[in-house]
Amino acid sequence: MTRDSPYHILVDVPTQTMTVTDPAGVEVARYRVATARNGVGELAGSEQTPRGRHYIRAKIGAGLPEGAVLVSRRPTGEQYTPALRQMHPKRDWILTRILWLCGLEPGRNRLGQVDTLQRYIYIHGCPDEDPMGIPGSRGCIKMCNRDIVELFDRVPAGTPVTIRA
């Protein structure tokens, strides 16, 4: 379940934006994001962004420098560069911070073949040259590194996240 959080995150897939609001519904931050290039959907293996109500289950990467590379939720010790990307062209670049999402709606985005947590769906940083505002991820919600650091520092674990298509 979600903990009490002073914030709510809304990811709007059609506009590729994320809005953070306070308890009164006042917008405190807005970011351009990139959701899945395969569109929306909940099925495991679809590489689609899951819809519905979620919460931040875990925050990973506190204190890492911008551009730190994470694989399987652990820092590799690498610092992202375009040259590193050329050396690993098939890598799904997860950088800087991870906010790991968990679904709240059994049968829609929780449990079985539609479980957001088990699908490893994150809000995470990405290479600065990756475009924001257009779909381009493998299911996650990608953000610029400076934006994910700001969001990570602002919201606690347990913060509700709604993904609207």
mmCIF file of C-alpha atoms in Angstrom:
data_model
loop_
_atom_site.group_PDB
_atom_site.id
_atom_site.type_symbol
_atom_site.label_atom_id
_atom_site.label_comp_id
_atom_site.label_asym_id
_atom_site.label_seq_id
_atom_site.Cartn_x
_atom_site.Cartn_y
_atom_site.Cartn_z
ATOM 1 C CA MET A 1 0.000 0.000 0.000
ATOM 2 C CA THR A 2 1.012 3.582 -0.377
ATOM 3 C CA ARG A 3 2.347 5.538 2.530
ATOM 4 C CA ASP A 4 1.224 9.030 3.270
ATOM 5 C CA SER A 5 2.959 11.285 0.794
ATOM 6 C CA PRO A 6 2.565 14.992 0.316
ATOM 7 C CA TYR A 7 2.658 14.470 -3.452
ATOM 8 C CA HIS A 8 0.944 12.710 -6.326
ATOM 9 C CA ILE A 9 2.553 11.974 -9.693
ATOM 10 C CA LEU A 10 0.516 11.888 -12.900
ATOM 11 C CA VAL A 11 2.120 10.536 -16.057
ATOM 12 C CA ASP A 12 0.069 11.570 -19.091
ATOM 13 C CA VAL A 13 1.018 9.281 -21.976
ATOM 14 C CA PRO A 14 -0.665 11.261 -24.809
ATOM 15 C CA THR A 15 1.283 14.431 -23.934
ATOM 16 C CA GLN A 16 4.407 12.617 -22.657
ATOM 17 C CA THR A 17 4.394 14.755 -19.516
ATOM 18 C CA MET A 18 4.657 14.123 -15.800
ATOM 19 C CA THR A 19 2.993 16.441 -13.306
ATOM 20 C CA VAL A 20 3.704 16.436 -9.575
ATOM 21 C CA THR A 21 0.992 17.924 -7.374
ATOM 22 C CA ASP A 22 0.710 18.676 -3.653
ATOM 23 C CA PRO A 23 -2.205 17.524 -1.423
ATOM 24 C CA ALA A 24 -4.310 20.518 -2.527
ATOM 25 C CA GLY A 25 -3.821 19.505 -6.183
ATOM 26 C CA VAL A 26 -1.483 22.419 -6.880
ATOM 27 C CA GLU A 27 1.163 21.665 -9.492
ATOM 28 C CA VAL A 28 4.662 21.815 -7.984
ATOM 29 C CA ALA A 29 6.620 20.383 -10.930
ATOM 30 C CA ARG A 30 6.155 19.375 -14.556
ATOM 31 C CA TYR A 31 8.530 17.335 -16.700
ATOM 32 C CA ARG A 32 8.747 16.024 -20.242
ATOM 33 C CA VAL A 33 9.125 12.253 -20.230
ATOM 34 C CA ALA A 34 9.327 9.348 -22.654
ATOM 35 C CA THR A 35 7.072 6.322 -22.185
ATOM 36 C CA ALA A 36 7.155 3.056 -24.162
ATOM 37 C CA ARG A 37 7.753 3.052 -27.893
ATOM 38 C CA ASN A 38 5.314 0.075 -27.974
ATOM 39 C CA GLY A 39 2.491 2.121 -26.435
ATOM 40 C CA VAL A 40 0.521 1.211 -23.337
ATOM 41 C CA GLY A 41 -0.308 -2.201 -21.969
ATOM 42 C CA GLU A 42 0.189 -4.317 -18.928
ATOM 43 C CA LEU A 43 1.221 -7.754 -20.171
ATOM 44 C CA ALA A 44 4.635 -9.098 -19.150
ATOM 45 C CA GLY A 45 7.082 -9.053 -22.065
ATOM 46 C CA SER A 46 5.120 -6.440 -24.022
ATOM 47 C CA GLU A 47 7.630 -3.614 -23.433
ATOM 48 C CA GLN A 48 4.594 -1.342 -22.973
ATOM 49 C CA THR A 49 3.956 1.223 -20.238
ATOM 50 C CA PRO A 50 1.346 -0.034 -17.750
ATOM 51 C CA ARG A 51 -1.700 2.123 -17.075
ATOM 52 C CA GLY A 52 -3.545 2.824 -13.875
ATOM 53 C CA ARG A 53 -2.741 3.441 -10.235
ATOM 54 C CA HIS A 54 0.720 2.642 -8.877
ATOM 55 C CA TYR A 55 3.031 3.756 -6.103
ATOM 56 C CA ILE A 56 6.773 4.144 -5.701
ATOM 57 C CA ARG A 57 7.828 0.900 -4.019
ATOM 58 C CA ALA A 58 11.559 1.653 -3.834
ATOM 59 C CA LYS A 59 14.028 4.451 -4.493
ATOM 60 C CA ILE A 60 17.418 3.357 -5.798
ATOM 61 C CA GLY A 61 20.575 5.354 -6.501
ATOM 62 C CA ALA A 62 20.680 8.013 -3.783
ATOM 63 C CA GLY A 63 23.970 9.885 -3.957
ATOM 64 C CA LEU A 64 25.071 8.543 -7.332
ATOM 65 C CA PRO A 65 26.419 11.119 -9.794
ATOM 66 C CA GLU A 66 24.298 12.113 -12.779
ATOM 67 C CA GLY A 67 24.927 9.628 -15.567
ATOM 68 C CA ALA A 68 25.821 6.715 -13.277
ATOM 69 C CA VAL A 69 24.924 3.456 -15.046
ATOM 70 C CA LEU A 70 22.639 0.982 -13.279
ATOM 71 C CA VAL A 71 22.102 -2.623 -14.349
ATOM 72 C CA SER A 72 19.697 -4.867 -12.435
ATOM 73 C CA ARG A 73 19.162 -1.926 -10.040
ATOM 74 C CA ARG A 74 22.839 -1.802 -9.074
ATOM 75 C CA PRO A 75 25.467 0.749 -10.075
ATOM 76 C CA THR A 76 28.058 -0.737 -12.427
ATOM 77 C CA GLY A 77 30.711 1.857 -11.603
ATOM 78 C CA GLU A 78 30.440 3.148 -15.173
ATOM 79 C CA GLN A 79 29.659 6.741 -16.078
ATOM 80 C CA TYR A 80 27.548 7.111 -19.222
ATOM 81 C CA THR A 81 29.185 8.590 -22.315
ATOM 82 C CA PRO A 82 28.196 8.412 -25.987
ATOM 83 C CA ALA A 83 31.345 6.316 -26.518
ATOM 84 C CA LEU A 84 30.135 3.802 -23.893
ATOM 85 C CA ARG A 85 26.809 3.636 -25.728
ATOM 86 C CA GLN A 86 28.640 2.791 -28.970
ATOM 87 C CA MET A 87 30.431 -0.033 -27.151
ATOM 88 C CA HIS A 88 27.079 -1.428 -25.867
ATOM 89 C CA PRO A 89 24.509 -0.567 -28.559
ATOM 90 C CA LYS A 90 21.795 -2.948 -27.291
ATOM 91 C CA ARG A 91 21.913 -1.912 -23.635
ATOM 92 C CA ASP A 92 18.763 -0.385 -22.117
ATOM 93 C CA TRP A 93 20.337 2.695 -20.512
ATOM 94 C CA ILE A 94 19.083 3.186 -16.957
ATOM 95 C CA LEU A 95 20.967 6.084 -15.425
ATOM 96 C CA THR A 96 21.297 8.170 -12.258
ATOM 97 C CA ARG A 97 18.221 7.144 -10.195
ATOM 98 C CA ILE A 98 15.397 4.588 -10.190
ATOM 99 C CA LEU A 99 11.892 4.946 -8.768
ATOM 100 C CA TRP A 100 10.548 1.373 -8.922
ATOM 101 C CA LEU A 101 6.788 1.206 -9.429
ATOM 102 C CA CYS A 102 4.278 -1.245 -7.985
ATOM 103 C CA GLY A 103 0.724 -1.580 -9.287
ATOM 104 C CA LEU A 104 -2.282 -1.142 -7.008
ATOM 105 C CA GLU A 105 -4.980 -2.767 -9.157
ATOM 106 C CA PRO A 106 -5.081 -6.594 -8.975
ATOM 107 C CA GLY A 107 -5.714 -8.073 -12.418
ATOM 108 C CA ARG A 108 -4.850 -4.795 -14.152
ATOM 109 C CA ASN A 109 -1.302 -3.920 -13.058
ATOM 110 C CA ARG A 110 -0.726 -6.149 -10.026
ATOM 111 C CA LEU A 111 -0.218 -9.931 -9.762
ATOM 112 C CA GLY A 112 0.006 -12.561 -12.482
ATOM 113 C CA GLN A 113 1.075 -11.634 -16.006
ATOM 114 C CA VAL A 114 0.317 -7.918 -15.500
ATOM 115 C CA ASP A 115 2.415 -7.189 -12.400
ATOM 116 C CA THR A 116 4.205 -3.834 -12.766
ATOM 117 C CA LEU A 117 6.723 -4.602 -9.998
ATOM 118 C CA GLN A 118 7.659 -7.994 -11.487
ATOM 119 C CA ARG A 119 7.991 -6.336 -14.919
ATOM 120 C CA TYR A 120 10.628 -3.984 -13.445
ATOM 121 C CA ILE A 121 8.830 -0.831 -14.530
ATOM 122 C CA TYR A 122 10.698 2.247 -13.322
ATOM 123 C CA ILE A 123 10.834 5.986 -13.570
ATOM 124 C CA HIS A 124 14.533 6.472 -14.353
ATOM 125 C CA GLY A 125 17.173 8.687 -15.896
ATOM 126 C CA CYS A 126 18.464 8.152 -19.422
ATOM 127 C CA PRO A 127 21.141 9.514 -21.754
ATOM 128 C CA ASP A 128 20.771 13.254 -22.190
ATOM 129 C CA GLU A 129 20.650 12.861 -25.965
ATOM 130 C CA ASP A 130 17.528 10.642 -25.754
ATOM 131 C CA PRO A 131 14.533 12.727 -26.812
ATOM 132 C CA MET A 132 11.847 13.567 -24.274
ATOM 133 C CA GLY A 133 8.257 14.219 -25.284
ATOM 134 C CA ILE A 134 8.025 11.217 -27.620
ATOM 135 C CA PRO A 135 7.664 7.517 -26.773
ATOM 136 C CA GLY A 136 11.015 5.735 -26.728
ATOM 137 C CA SER A 137 11.403 3.398 -23.739
ATOM 138 C CA ARG A 138 11.021 -0.349 -23.302
ATOM 139 C CA GLY A 139 8.096 0.142 -20.895
ATOM 140 C CA CYS A 140 9.556 2.458 -18.277
ATOM 141 C CA ILE A 141 9.136 6.203 -17.903
ATOM 142 C CA LYS A 142 12.385 7.900 -18.894
ATOM 143 C CA MET A 143 13.434 11.339 -17.687
ATOM 144 C CA CYS A 144 16.390 13.670 -18.170
ATOM 145 C CA ASN A 145 19.038 13.049 -15.507
ATOM 146 C CA ARG A 146 18.696 16.459 -13.849
ATOM 147 C CA ASP A 147 14.904 15.948 -13.690
ATOM 148 C CA ILE A 148 15.065 12.467 -12.139
ATOM 149 C CA VAL A 149 17.465 13.784 -9.466
ATOM 150 C CA GLU A 150 15.038 16.611 -8.643
ATOM 151 C CA LEU A 151 12.047 14.239 -8.542
ATOM 152 C CA PHE A 152 13.945 11.608 -6.526
ATOM 153 C CA ASP A 153 14.919 14.211 -3.922
ATOM 154 C CA ARG A 154 11.350 15.591 -3.736
ATOM 155 C CA VAL A 155 9.119 12.513 -3.404
ATOM 156 C CA PRO A 156 9.248 9.749 -0.799
ATOM 157 C CA ALA A 157 8.772 6.024 -1.334
ATOM 158 C CA GLY A 158 5.039 5.353 -1.211
ATOM 159 C CA THR A 159 4.147 8.322 -3.406
ATOM 160 C CA PRO A 160 1.122 7.496 -5.598
ATOM 161 C CA VAL A 161 1.669 7.466 -9.362
ATOM 162 C CA THR A 162 -1.143 7.415 -11.914
ATOM 163 C CA ILE A 163 -0.345 6.543 -15.515
ATOM 164 C CA ARG A 164 -3.065 7.855 -17.825
ATOM 165 C CA ALA A 165 -3.385 6.944 -21.490
#
